[in-house]
Each structure stands twice: as C-alpha cells, then as structure tokens.
C-alpha atoms as a PDB file:
ATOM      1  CA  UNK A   1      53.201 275.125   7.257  1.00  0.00           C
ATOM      2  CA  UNK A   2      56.573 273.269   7.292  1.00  0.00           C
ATOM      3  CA  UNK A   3      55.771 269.444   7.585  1.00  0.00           C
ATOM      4  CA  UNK A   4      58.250 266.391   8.724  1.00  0.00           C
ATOM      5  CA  UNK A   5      57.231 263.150   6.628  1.00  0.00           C
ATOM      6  CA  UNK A   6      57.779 259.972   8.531  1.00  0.00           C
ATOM      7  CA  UNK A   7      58.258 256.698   7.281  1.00  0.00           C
ATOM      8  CA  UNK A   8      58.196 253.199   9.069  1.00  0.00           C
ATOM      9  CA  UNK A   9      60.286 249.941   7.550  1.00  0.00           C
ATOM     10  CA  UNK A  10      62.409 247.673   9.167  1.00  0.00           C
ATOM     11  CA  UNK A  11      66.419 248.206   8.910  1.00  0.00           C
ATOM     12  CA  UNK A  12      66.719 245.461   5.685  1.00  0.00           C
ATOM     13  CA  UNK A  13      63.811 247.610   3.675  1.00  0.00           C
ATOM     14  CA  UNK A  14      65.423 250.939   4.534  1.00  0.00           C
ATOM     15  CA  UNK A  15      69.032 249.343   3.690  1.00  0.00           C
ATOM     16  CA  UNK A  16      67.676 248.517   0.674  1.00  0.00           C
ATOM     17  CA  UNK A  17      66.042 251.718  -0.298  1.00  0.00           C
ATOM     18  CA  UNK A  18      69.110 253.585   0.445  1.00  0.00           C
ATOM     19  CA  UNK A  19      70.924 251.098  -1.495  1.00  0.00           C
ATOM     20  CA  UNK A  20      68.656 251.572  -4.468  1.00  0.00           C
ATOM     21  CA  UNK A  21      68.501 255.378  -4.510  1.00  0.00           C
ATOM     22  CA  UNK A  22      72.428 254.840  -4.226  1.00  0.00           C
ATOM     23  CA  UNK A  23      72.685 252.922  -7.592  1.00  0.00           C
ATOM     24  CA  UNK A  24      70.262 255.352  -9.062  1.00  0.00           C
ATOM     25  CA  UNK A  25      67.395 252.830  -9.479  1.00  0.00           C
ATOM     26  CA  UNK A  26      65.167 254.768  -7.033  1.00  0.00           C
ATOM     27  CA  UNK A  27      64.407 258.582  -7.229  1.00  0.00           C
ATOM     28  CA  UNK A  28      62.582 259.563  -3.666  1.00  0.00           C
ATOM     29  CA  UNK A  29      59.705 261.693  -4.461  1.00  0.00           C
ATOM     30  CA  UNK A  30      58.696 264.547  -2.907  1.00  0.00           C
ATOM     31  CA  UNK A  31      55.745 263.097  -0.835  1.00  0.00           C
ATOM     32  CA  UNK A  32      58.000 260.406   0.265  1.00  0.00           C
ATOM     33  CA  UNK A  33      59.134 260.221   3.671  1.00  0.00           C
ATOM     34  CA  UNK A  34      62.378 261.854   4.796  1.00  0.00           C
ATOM     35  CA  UNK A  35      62.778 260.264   8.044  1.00  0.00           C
ATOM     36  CA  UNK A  36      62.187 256.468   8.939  1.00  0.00           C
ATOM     37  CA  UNK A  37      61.879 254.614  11.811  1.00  0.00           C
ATOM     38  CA  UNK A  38      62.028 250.622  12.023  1.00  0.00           C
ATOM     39  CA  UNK A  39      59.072 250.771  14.014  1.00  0.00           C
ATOM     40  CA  UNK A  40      55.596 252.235  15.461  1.00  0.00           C
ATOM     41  CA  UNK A  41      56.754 251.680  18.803  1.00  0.00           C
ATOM     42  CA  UNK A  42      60.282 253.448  18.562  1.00  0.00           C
ATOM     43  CA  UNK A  43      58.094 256.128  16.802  1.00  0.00           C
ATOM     44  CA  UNK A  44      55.987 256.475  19.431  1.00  0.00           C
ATOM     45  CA  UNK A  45      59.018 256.755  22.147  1.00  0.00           C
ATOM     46  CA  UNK A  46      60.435 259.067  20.587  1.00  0.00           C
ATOM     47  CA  UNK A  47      56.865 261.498  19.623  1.00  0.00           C
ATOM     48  CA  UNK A  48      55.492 260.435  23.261  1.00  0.00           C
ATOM     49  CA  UNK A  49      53.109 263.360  25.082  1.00  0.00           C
ATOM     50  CA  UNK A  50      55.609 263.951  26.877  1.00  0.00           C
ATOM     51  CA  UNK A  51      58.274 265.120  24.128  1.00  0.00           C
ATOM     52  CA  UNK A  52      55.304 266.127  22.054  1.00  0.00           C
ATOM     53  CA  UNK A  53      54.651 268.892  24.912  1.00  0.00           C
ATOM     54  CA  UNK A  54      58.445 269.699  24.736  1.00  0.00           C
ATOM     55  CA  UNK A  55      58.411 270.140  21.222  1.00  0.00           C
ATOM     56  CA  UNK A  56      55.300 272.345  21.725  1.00  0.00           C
ATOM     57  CA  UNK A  57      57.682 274.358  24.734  1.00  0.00           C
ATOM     58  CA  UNK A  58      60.493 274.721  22.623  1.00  0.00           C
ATOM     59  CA  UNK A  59      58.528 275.956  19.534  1.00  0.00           C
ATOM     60  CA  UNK A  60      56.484 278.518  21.838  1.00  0.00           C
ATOM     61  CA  UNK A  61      58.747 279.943  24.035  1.00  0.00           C
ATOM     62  CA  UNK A  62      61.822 280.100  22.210  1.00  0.00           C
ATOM     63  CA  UNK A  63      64.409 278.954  25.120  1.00  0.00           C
ATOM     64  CA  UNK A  64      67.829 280.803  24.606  1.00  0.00           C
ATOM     65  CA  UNK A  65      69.617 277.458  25.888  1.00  0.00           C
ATOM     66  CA  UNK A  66      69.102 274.174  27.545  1.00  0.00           C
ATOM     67  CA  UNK A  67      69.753 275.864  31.090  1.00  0.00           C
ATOM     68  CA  UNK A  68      66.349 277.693  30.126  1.00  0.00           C
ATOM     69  CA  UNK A  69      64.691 274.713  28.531  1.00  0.00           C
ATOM     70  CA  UNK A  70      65.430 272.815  31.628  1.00  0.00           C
ATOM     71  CA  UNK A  71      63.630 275.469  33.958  1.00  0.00           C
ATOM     72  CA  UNK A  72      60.517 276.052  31.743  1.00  0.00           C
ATOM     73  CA  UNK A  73      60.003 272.590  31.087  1.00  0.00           C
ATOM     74  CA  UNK A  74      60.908 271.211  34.933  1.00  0.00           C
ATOM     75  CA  UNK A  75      62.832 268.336  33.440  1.00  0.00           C
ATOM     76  CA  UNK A  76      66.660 267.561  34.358  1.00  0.00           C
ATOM     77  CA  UNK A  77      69.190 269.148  31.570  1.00  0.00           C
ATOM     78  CA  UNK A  78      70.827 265.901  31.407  1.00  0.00           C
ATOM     79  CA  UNK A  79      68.058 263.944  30.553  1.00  0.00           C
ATOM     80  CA  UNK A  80      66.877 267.070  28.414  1.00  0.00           C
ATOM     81  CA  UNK A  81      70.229 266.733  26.561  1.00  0.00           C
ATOM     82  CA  UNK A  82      69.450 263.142  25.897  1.00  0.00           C
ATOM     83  CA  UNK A  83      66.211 263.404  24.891  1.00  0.00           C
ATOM     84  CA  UNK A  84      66.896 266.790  21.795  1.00  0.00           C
ATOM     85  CA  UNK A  85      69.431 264.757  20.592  1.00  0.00           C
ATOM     86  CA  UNK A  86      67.890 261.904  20.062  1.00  0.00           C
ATOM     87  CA  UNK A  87      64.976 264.141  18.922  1.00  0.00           C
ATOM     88  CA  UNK A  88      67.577 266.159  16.400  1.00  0.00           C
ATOM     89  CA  UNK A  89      69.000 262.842  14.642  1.00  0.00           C
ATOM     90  CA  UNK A  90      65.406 261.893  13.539  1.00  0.00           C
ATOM     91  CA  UNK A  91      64.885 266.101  12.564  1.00  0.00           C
ATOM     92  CA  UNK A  92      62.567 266.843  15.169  1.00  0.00           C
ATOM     93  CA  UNK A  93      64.667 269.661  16.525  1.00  0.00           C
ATOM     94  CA  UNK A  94      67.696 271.597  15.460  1.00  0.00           C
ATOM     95  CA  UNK A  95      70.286 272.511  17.850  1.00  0.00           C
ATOM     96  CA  UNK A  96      72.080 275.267  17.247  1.00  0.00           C
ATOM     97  CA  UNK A  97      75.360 276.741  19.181  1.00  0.00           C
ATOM     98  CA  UNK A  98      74.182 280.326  20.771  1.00  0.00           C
ATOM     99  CA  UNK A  99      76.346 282.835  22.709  1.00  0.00           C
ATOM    100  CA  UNK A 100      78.882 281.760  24.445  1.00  0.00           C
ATOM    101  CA  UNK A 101      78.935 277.889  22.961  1.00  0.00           C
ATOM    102  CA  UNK A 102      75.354 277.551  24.555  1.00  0.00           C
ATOM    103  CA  UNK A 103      73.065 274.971  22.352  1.00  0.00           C
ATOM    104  CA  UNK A 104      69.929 276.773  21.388  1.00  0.00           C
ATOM    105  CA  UNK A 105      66.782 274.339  20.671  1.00  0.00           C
ATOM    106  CA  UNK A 106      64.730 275.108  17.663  1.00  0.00           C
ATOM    107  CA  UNK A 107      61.381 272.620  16.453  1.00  0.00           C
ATOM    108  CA  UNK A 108      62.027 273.400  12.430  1.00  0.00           C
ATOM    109  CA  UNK A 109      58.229 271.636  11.830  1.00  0.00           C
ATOM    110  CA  UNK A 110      55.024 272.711  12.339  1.00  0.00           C
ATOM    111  CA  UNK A 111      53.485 269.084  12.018  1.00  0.00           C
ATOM    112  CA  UNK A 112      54.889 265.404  11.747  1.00  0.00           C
ATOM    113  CA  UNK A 113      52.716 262.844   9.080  1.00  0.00           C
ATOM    114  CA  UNK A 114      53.422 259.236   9.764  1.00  0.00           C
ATOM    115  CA  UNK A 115      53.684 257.322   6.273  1.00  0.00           C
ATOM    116  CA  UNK A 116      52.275 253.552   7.085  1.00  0.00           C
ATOM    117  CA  UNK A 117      51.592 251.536   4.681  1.00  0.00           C
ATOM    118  CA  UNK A 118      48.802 249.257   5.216  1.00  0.00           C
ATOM    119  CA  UNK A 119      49.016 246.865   1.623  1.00  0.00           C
ATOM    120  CA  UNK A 120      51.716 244.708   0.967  1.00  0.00           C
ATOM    121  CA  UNK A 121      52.478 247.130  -2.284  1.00  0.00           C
ATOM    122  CA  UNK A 122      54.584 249.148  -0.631  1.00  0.00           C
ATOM    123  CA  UNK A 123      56.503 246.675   1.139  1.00  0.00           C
ATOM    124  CA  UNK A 124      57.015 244.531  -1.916  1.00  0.00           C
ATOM    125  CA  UNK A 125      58.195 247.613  -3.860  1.00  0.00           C
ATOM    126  CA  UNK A 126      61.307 247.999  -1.437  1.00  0.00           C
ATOM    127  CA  UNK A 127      61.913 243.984  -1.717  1.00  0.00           C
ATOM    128  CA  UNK A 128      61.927 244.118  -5.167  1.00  0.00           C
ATOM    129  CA  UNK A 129      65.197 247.243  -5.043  1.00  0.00           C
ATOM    130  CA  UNK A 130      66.738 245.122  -2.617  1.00  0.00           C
ATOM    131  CA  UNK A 131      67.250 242.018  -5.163  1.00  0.00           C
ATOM    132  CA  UNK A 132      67.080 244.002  -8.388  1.00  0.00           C
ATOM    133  CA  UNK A 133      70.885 244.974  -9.463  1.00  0.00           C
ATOM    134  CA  UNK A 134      72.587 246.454 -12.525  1.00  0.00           C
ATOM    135  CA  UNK A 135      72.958 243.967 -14.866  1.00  0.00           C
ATOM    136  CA  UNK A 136      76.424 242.224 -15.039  1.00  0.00           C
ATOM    137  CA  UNK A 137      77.806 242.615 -18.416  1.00  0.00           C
END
C-alpha cells in the first residue's frame, strides 16, 4: 500500500525547513511528510467528500480522459480541470497526456496520513532551522 504523508505548518515554518534542508542542516526522514499544507482547513478543501469520492472514481474506474471523468463523475470538465490540478500540485493525482494529447487522471496513493503535531516540539524544532545559520567565519 502506497501512502501520501501530509504535513501541516504555516508558510514561515515550511520556508524555513526548506531553507534548512537547503543548507544541509536538515536531512527529511523517511516518515516525514512529503507534502504540506499551511493549514487544516486548506487541507480539508482540498481532501473534502466530495474530491475524496473523486479520488475514489478515478482510482476505480480508470477514466481514459477528463471527457470520461466528467461523465462518470456528473461534474463539469472545467471545474473537473480545476479541481485535478489543484489536486496534482499537492500529489494527490497524476495527470498524464493519453492518445491524442488527452490528460489521463491517475490517484498514485492508496491512503493519505495527516502529520499534526500536537506539542510545541515539533514546532520549535522548525524555529530553531529558521534562526540557526552556518557560522560566519
């Protein structure tokens, strides 16, 4: 089972892990989340039933293109469009270019686990990268 690990920081704690692992002072492990979102509630837009049920669709059915997706799913393939892509820059889905230029949907996870951490150690750990620097010589 393929699993999408999901993290949740706001943009300055991210910035500064991506700054760290950057400079080399942070190595991401492999239980660490891949994927971040500044909050629960974005998370939760973007993983609503709804899209939750097209994820299932997509991953079931196999659609051939967005035309198809569009016509299983009942929703408008301009909102559709909207909706994968967002869903593809967090890694939810994959789009791929089919016959004749078509985009073909794929769900590349079986499951999503949320990472939230509910002590201030985590949180502290991504201050402290943020104001930690190489030492000047």
């Amino acid at each position: 089972m393929k699993t999408l690990k999901i993290g949740i920081a706001d943009y300055d704690r991210m910035k500064a892990r991506t700054m760290a692992i950057g400079r080399g002072e942070h190595k991401p492990g492999g239980g660490e989340p891949t994927v971040w979102f500044t909050s629960i509630e974005s998370f939760a837009k973007v993983l609503s039933g709804r899209n939750r049920e097209l994820l299932a669709l997509i991953a079931g059915k196999k659609p051939s293109s967005l035309a198809e997706l569009a016509e299983l799913s009942g929703r408008h393939k301009s909102n559709l469009s909207r909706t994968l892509k967002t869903m593809a820059r967090y890694g939810l889905v994959e789009l791929k270019v089919g016959q004749g230029g078509t985009l073909v949907p794929r769900v590349p996870f079986d499951q999503v686990r949320l990472d939230v951490s509910l002590t201030q150690a985590a949180a502290a750990r991504l201050q402290r990268l943020q104001f930690e620097s190489p030492s000047a010589p």
